PDB file of C-alpha atoms in Angstrom:
ATOM      1  CA  MET A   1      85.984 100.656  95.824  1.00 94.00           C
ATOM      2  CA  THR A   2      85.635 104.367  96.432  1.00 96.00           C
ATOM      3  CA  PRO A   3      86.153 104.737 100.205  1.00 97.00           C
ATOM      4  CA  ASP A   4      84.409 108.124 100.434  1.00 97.00           C
ATOM      5  CA  ARG A   5      81.186 106.591  99.129  1.00 96.00           C
ATOM      6  CA  PHE A   6      81.264 103.390 101.192  1.00 97.00           C
ATOM      7  CA  ALA A   7      81.141 103.762 104.987  1.00 97.00           C
ATOM      8  CA  ASP A   8      81.842 106.529 107.513  1.00 98.00           C
ATOM      9  CA  GLY A   9      83.775 105.042 110.411  1.00 98.00           C
ATOM     10  CA  ASP A  10      85.107 108.270 111.923  1.00 97.00           C
ATOM     11  CA  PRO A  11      82.814 111.342 111.988  1.00 96.00           C
ATOM     12  CA  ALA A  12      85.746 113.396 113.332  1.00 97.00           C
ATOM     13  CA  ASN A  13      87.214 113.607 109.803  1.00 96.00           C
ATOM     14  CA  ASP A  14      83.990 114.750 108.121  1.00 97.00           C
ATOM     15  CA  ALA A  15      85.023 118.332 107.296  1.00 93.00           C
ATOM     16  CA  GLY A  16      83.170 119.518 104.213  1.00 92.00           C
ATOM     17  CA  VAL A  17      80.827 116.511 104.088  1.00 96.00           C
ATOM     18  CA  ASP A  18      77.578 117.152 102.243  1.00 96.00           C
ATOM     19  CA  ARG A  19      75.812 113.935 101.265  1.00 96.00           C
ATOM     20  CA  GLN A  20      73.208 115.912  99.299  1.00 96.00           C
ATOM     21  CA  ASN A  21      75.861 117.267  96.927  1.00 96.00           C
ATOM     22  CA  PRO A  22      77.224 114.654  94.479  1.00 95.00           C
ATOM     23  CA  GLY A  23      80.438 116.674  94.085  1.00 94.00           C
ATOM     24  CA  ALA A  24      81.217 116.968  97.806  1.00 96.00           C
ATOM     25  CA  TRP A  25      82.838 114.656 100.298  1.00 97.00           C
ATOM     26  CA  HIS A  26      80.347 112.093 101.639  1.00 97.00           C
ATOM     27  CA  GLY A  27      82.293 110.989 104.726  1.00 97.00           C
ATOM     28  CA  GLY A  28      83.430 107.466 103.910  1.00 98.00           C
ATOM     29  CA  ASP A  29      86.871 106.670 105.235  1.00 98.00           C
ATOM     30  CA  LEU A  30      89.416 103.943 105.907  1.00 98.00           C
ATOM     31  CA  LYS A  31      87.990 103.114 109.338  1.00 98.00           C
ATOM     32  CA  GLY A  32      84.540 102.718 107.794  1.00 98.00           C
ATOM     33  CA  LEU A  33      85.881 100.410 105.117  1.00 98.00           C
ATOM     34  CA  SER A  34      87.873  98.440 107.672  1.00 98.00           C
ATOM     35  CA  GLY A  35      84.750  97.995 109.776  1.00 98.00           C
ATOM     36  CA  ARG A  36      82.863  96.534 106.795  1.00 98.00           C
ATOM     37  CA  LEU A  37      85.504  94.102 105.485  1.00 98.00           C
ATOM     38  CA  ASP A  38      83.505  91.101 106.716  1.00 98.00           C
ATOM     39  CA  TYR A  39      80.649  92.281 104.489  1.00 98.00           C
ATOM     40  CA  VAL A  40      83.020  92.705 101.523  1.00 97.00           C
ATOM     41  CA  LYS A  41      84.430  89.209 102.105  1.00 98.00           C
ATOM     42  CA  ALA A  42      80.890  87.759 102.325  1.00 98.00           C
ATOM     43  CA  LEU A  43      80.182  89.188  98.857  1.00 97.00           C
ATOM     44  CA  GLY A  44      82.831  86.800  97.557  1.00 98.00           C
ATOM     45  CA  ALA A  45      85.556  89.383  97.030  1.00 97.00           C
ATOM     46  CA  THR A  46      89.161  88.237  97.180  1.00 98.00           C
ATOM     47  CA  ALA A  47      90.687  91.710  96.892  1.00 97.00           C
ATOM     48  CA  LEU A  48      89.950  95.395  97.365  1.00 96.00           C
ATOM     49  CA  TRP A  49      90.849  97.598  94.423  1.00 96.00           C
ATOM     50  CA  MET A  50      90.574 101.061  95.902  1.00 96.00           C
ATOM     51  CA  THR A  51      90.629 104.487  94.357  1.00 95.00           C
ATOM     52  CA  PRO A  52      93.621 106.492  95.610  1.00 94.00           C
ATOM     53  CA  VAL A  53      93.537 107.740  99.205  1.00 95.00           C
ATOM     54  CA  TYR A  54      96.404 110.242  98.827  1.00 91.00           C
ATOM     55  CA  ARG A  55      96.038 113.815 100.051  1.00 92.00           C
ATOM     56  CA  GLN A  56      93.902 115.690  97.509  1.00 91.00           C
ATOM     57  CA  VAL A  57      93.946 119.317  96.419  1.00 88.00           C
ATOM     58  CA  GLY A  58      91.095 121.479  97.641  1.00 86.00           C
ATOM     59  CA  PRO A  59      87.854 121.705  95.705  1.00 88.00           C
ATOM     60  CA  VAL A  60      88.178 122.451  91.983  1.00 84.00           C
ATOM     61  CA  ASN A  61      85.230 124.347  90.489  1.00 87.00           C
ATOM     62  CA  GLY A  62      83.170 123.428  93.556  1.00 88.00           C
ATOM     63  CA  THR A  63      83.945 119.712  93.343  1.00 92.00           C
ATOM     64  CA  ALA A  64      85.952 117.813  95.970  1.00 93.00           C
ATOM     65  CA  GLY A  65      88.631 115.226  95.214  1.00 90.00           C
ATOM     66  CA  ASP A  66      86.572 112.513  96.927  1.00 92.00           C
ATOM     67  CA  HIS A  67      87.376 110.098  94.082  1.00 91.00           C
ATOM     68  CA  GLY A  68      91.102 110.277  94.806  1.00 90.00           C
ATOM     69  CA  TYR A  69      92.276 111.315  91.354  1.00 88.00           C
ATOM     70  CA  TRP A  70      93.401 114.852  92.182  1.00 87.00           C
ATOM     71  CA  PRO A  71      96.379 114.060  94.398  1.00 87.00           C
ATOM     72  CA  ALA A  72      98.410 116.888  95.823  1.00 86.00           C
ATOM     73  CA  ASP A  73     100.861 114.513  97.489  1.00 85.00           C
ATOM     74  CA  PHE A  74     101.374 110.819  96.771  1.00 85.00           C
ATOM     75  CA  ARG A  75     103.178 110.425 100.108  1.00 87.00           C
ATOM     76  CA  SER A  76     100.350 111.155 102.530  1.00 92.00           C
ATOM     77  CA  ILE A  77      96.768 110.064 103.230  1.00 96.00           C
ATOM     78  CA  ASP A  78      94.018 112.645 102.750  1.00 96.00           C
ATOM     79  CA  PRO A  79      92.647 113.636 106.185  1.00 97.00           C
ATOM     80  CA  HIS A  80      89.117 112.885 104.942  1.00 97.00           C
ATOM     81  CA  PHE A  81      90.126 109.227 104.655  1.00 97.00           C
ATOM     82  CA  GLY A  82      91.988 109.093 107.961  1.00 98.00           C
ATOM     83  CA  ARG A  83      95.622 108.554 108.834  1.00 97.00           C
ATOM     84  CA  LEU A  84      98.413 106.283 107.686  1.00 97.00           C
ATOM     85  CA  SER A  85      97.743 104.162 110.794  1.00 98.00           C
ATOM     86  CA  ASP A  86      94.149 103.657 109.553  1.00 98.00           C
ATOM     87  CA  PHE A  87      95.461 102.476 106.194  1.00 97.00           C
ATOM     88  CA  THR A  88      97.904 100.122 107.928  1.00 97.00           C
ATOM     89  CA  ALA A  89      95.083  98.729 110.101  1.00 98.00           C
ATOM     90  CA  LEU A  90      92.866  98.260 107.018  1.00 98.00           C
ATOM     91  CA  ASN A  91      95.615  96.298 105.286  1.00 98.00           C
ATOM     92  CA  ALA A  92      96.263  94.149 108.341  1.00 98.00           C
ATOM     93  CA  LYS A  93      92.578  93.308 108.787  1.00 98.00           C
ATOM     94  CA  ALA A  94      92.126  92.611 105.065  1.00 98.00           C
ATOM     95  CA  HIS A  95      95.060  90.222 105.090  1.00 98.00           C
ATOM     96  CA  THR A  96      93.704  88.328 108.113  1.00 98.00           C
ATOM     97  CA  LEU A  97      90.522  87.811 106.079  1.00 98.00           C
ATOM     98  CA  GLY A  98      92.498  86.633 103.064  1.00 98.00           C
ATOM     99  CA  LEU A  99      91.804  89.800 101.077  1.00 98.00           C
ATOM    100  CA  LYS A 100      94.470  91.494  99.007  1.00 98.00           C
ATOM    101  CA  VAL A 101      94.573  95.310  98.894  1.00 97.00           C
ATOM    102  CA  MET A 102      95.432  97.242  95.757  1.00 96.00           C
ATOM    103  CA  LEU A 103      95.455 101.013  95.331  1.00 91.00           C
ATOM    104  CA  ASP A 104      94.794 102.471  91.937  1.00 91.00           C
ATOM    105  CA  GLN A 105      97.681 104.781  91.125  1.00 83.00           C
ATOM    106  CA  VAL A 106      97.581 106.741  87.926  1.00 75.00           C
ATOM    107  CA  ILE A 107     100.488 109.157  87.944  1.00 72.00           C
ATOM    108  CA  ASN A 108      99.133 111.222  85.055  1.00 68.00           C
ATOM    109  CA  HIS A 109      96.206 112.177  87.285  1.00 67.00           C
ATOM    110  CA  TYR A 110      98.499 114.344  89.420  1.00 66.00           C
ATOM    111  CA  SER A 111      96.499 117.532  89.997  1.00 69.00           C
ATOM    112  CA  ASN A 112      97.551 120.690  88.163  1.00 68.00           C
ATOM    113  CA  GLU A 113      97.105 122.475  91.499  1.00 70.00           C
ATOM    114  CA  ALA A 114      99.589 120.159  93.280  1.00 73.00           C
ATOM    115  CA  ALA A 115     102.852 121.719  94.466  1.00 75.00           C
ATOM    116  CA  ALA A 116     104.899 119.444  92.201  1.00 70.00           C
ATOM    117  CA  GLN A 117     103.019 120.802  89.189  1.00 70.00           C
ATOM    118  CA  THR A 118     103.055 124.470  90.149  1.00 73.00           C
ATOM    119  CA  ALA A 119     106.801 124.253  90.822  1.00 74.00           C
ATOM    120  CA  HIS A 120     107.331 123.100  87.215  1.00 66.00           C
ATOM    121  CA  PRO A 121     104.749 124.949  85.101  1.00 63.00           C
ATOM    122  CA  ALA A 122     106.291 123.867  81.777  1.00 61.00           C
ATOM    123  CA  ALA A 123     105.427 120.263  82.635  1.00 57.00           C
ATOM    124  CA  ARG A 124     101.761 121.003  83.430  1.00 53.00           C
ATOM    125  CA  CYS A 125      99.054 119.303  81.471  1.00 53.00           C
ATOM    126  CA  ARG A 126      97.463 121.931  79.256  1.00 51.00           C
ATOM    127  CA  THR A 127      94.293 119.958  78.494  1.00 46.00           C
ATOM    128  CA  ARG A 128      92.860 119.546  81.995  1.00 48.00           C
ATOM    129  CA  ARG A 129      91.869 122.214  84.484  1.00 45.00           C
TER     130      ARG A 129
END
């Protein structure tokens, strides 16, 4: 599940949304996903396996981190997806429906533009920009 491409539940966090541009944010968020969990359950799903919702770096070469794999900080939710309270509410609702929630977390996808990477340039990945 890629939340940005699923359902927009809070237009207030739609900064930079451009649904005509495949590389831009499209507005889907945690509230939107939470509001459609009954639909997901009706599909026969028993779990949500979501792309990361961590705070992303800004656009790279004109492309947004809407997919979640350019994290700037693994400890906070990207404002485009909502707040930590939205993630907590999503989990609570999913569990009441018998759905498990799993976040994809691939540490080697840490963005080269993230503060942790720029603070330690010798450790930066040289193959991705």
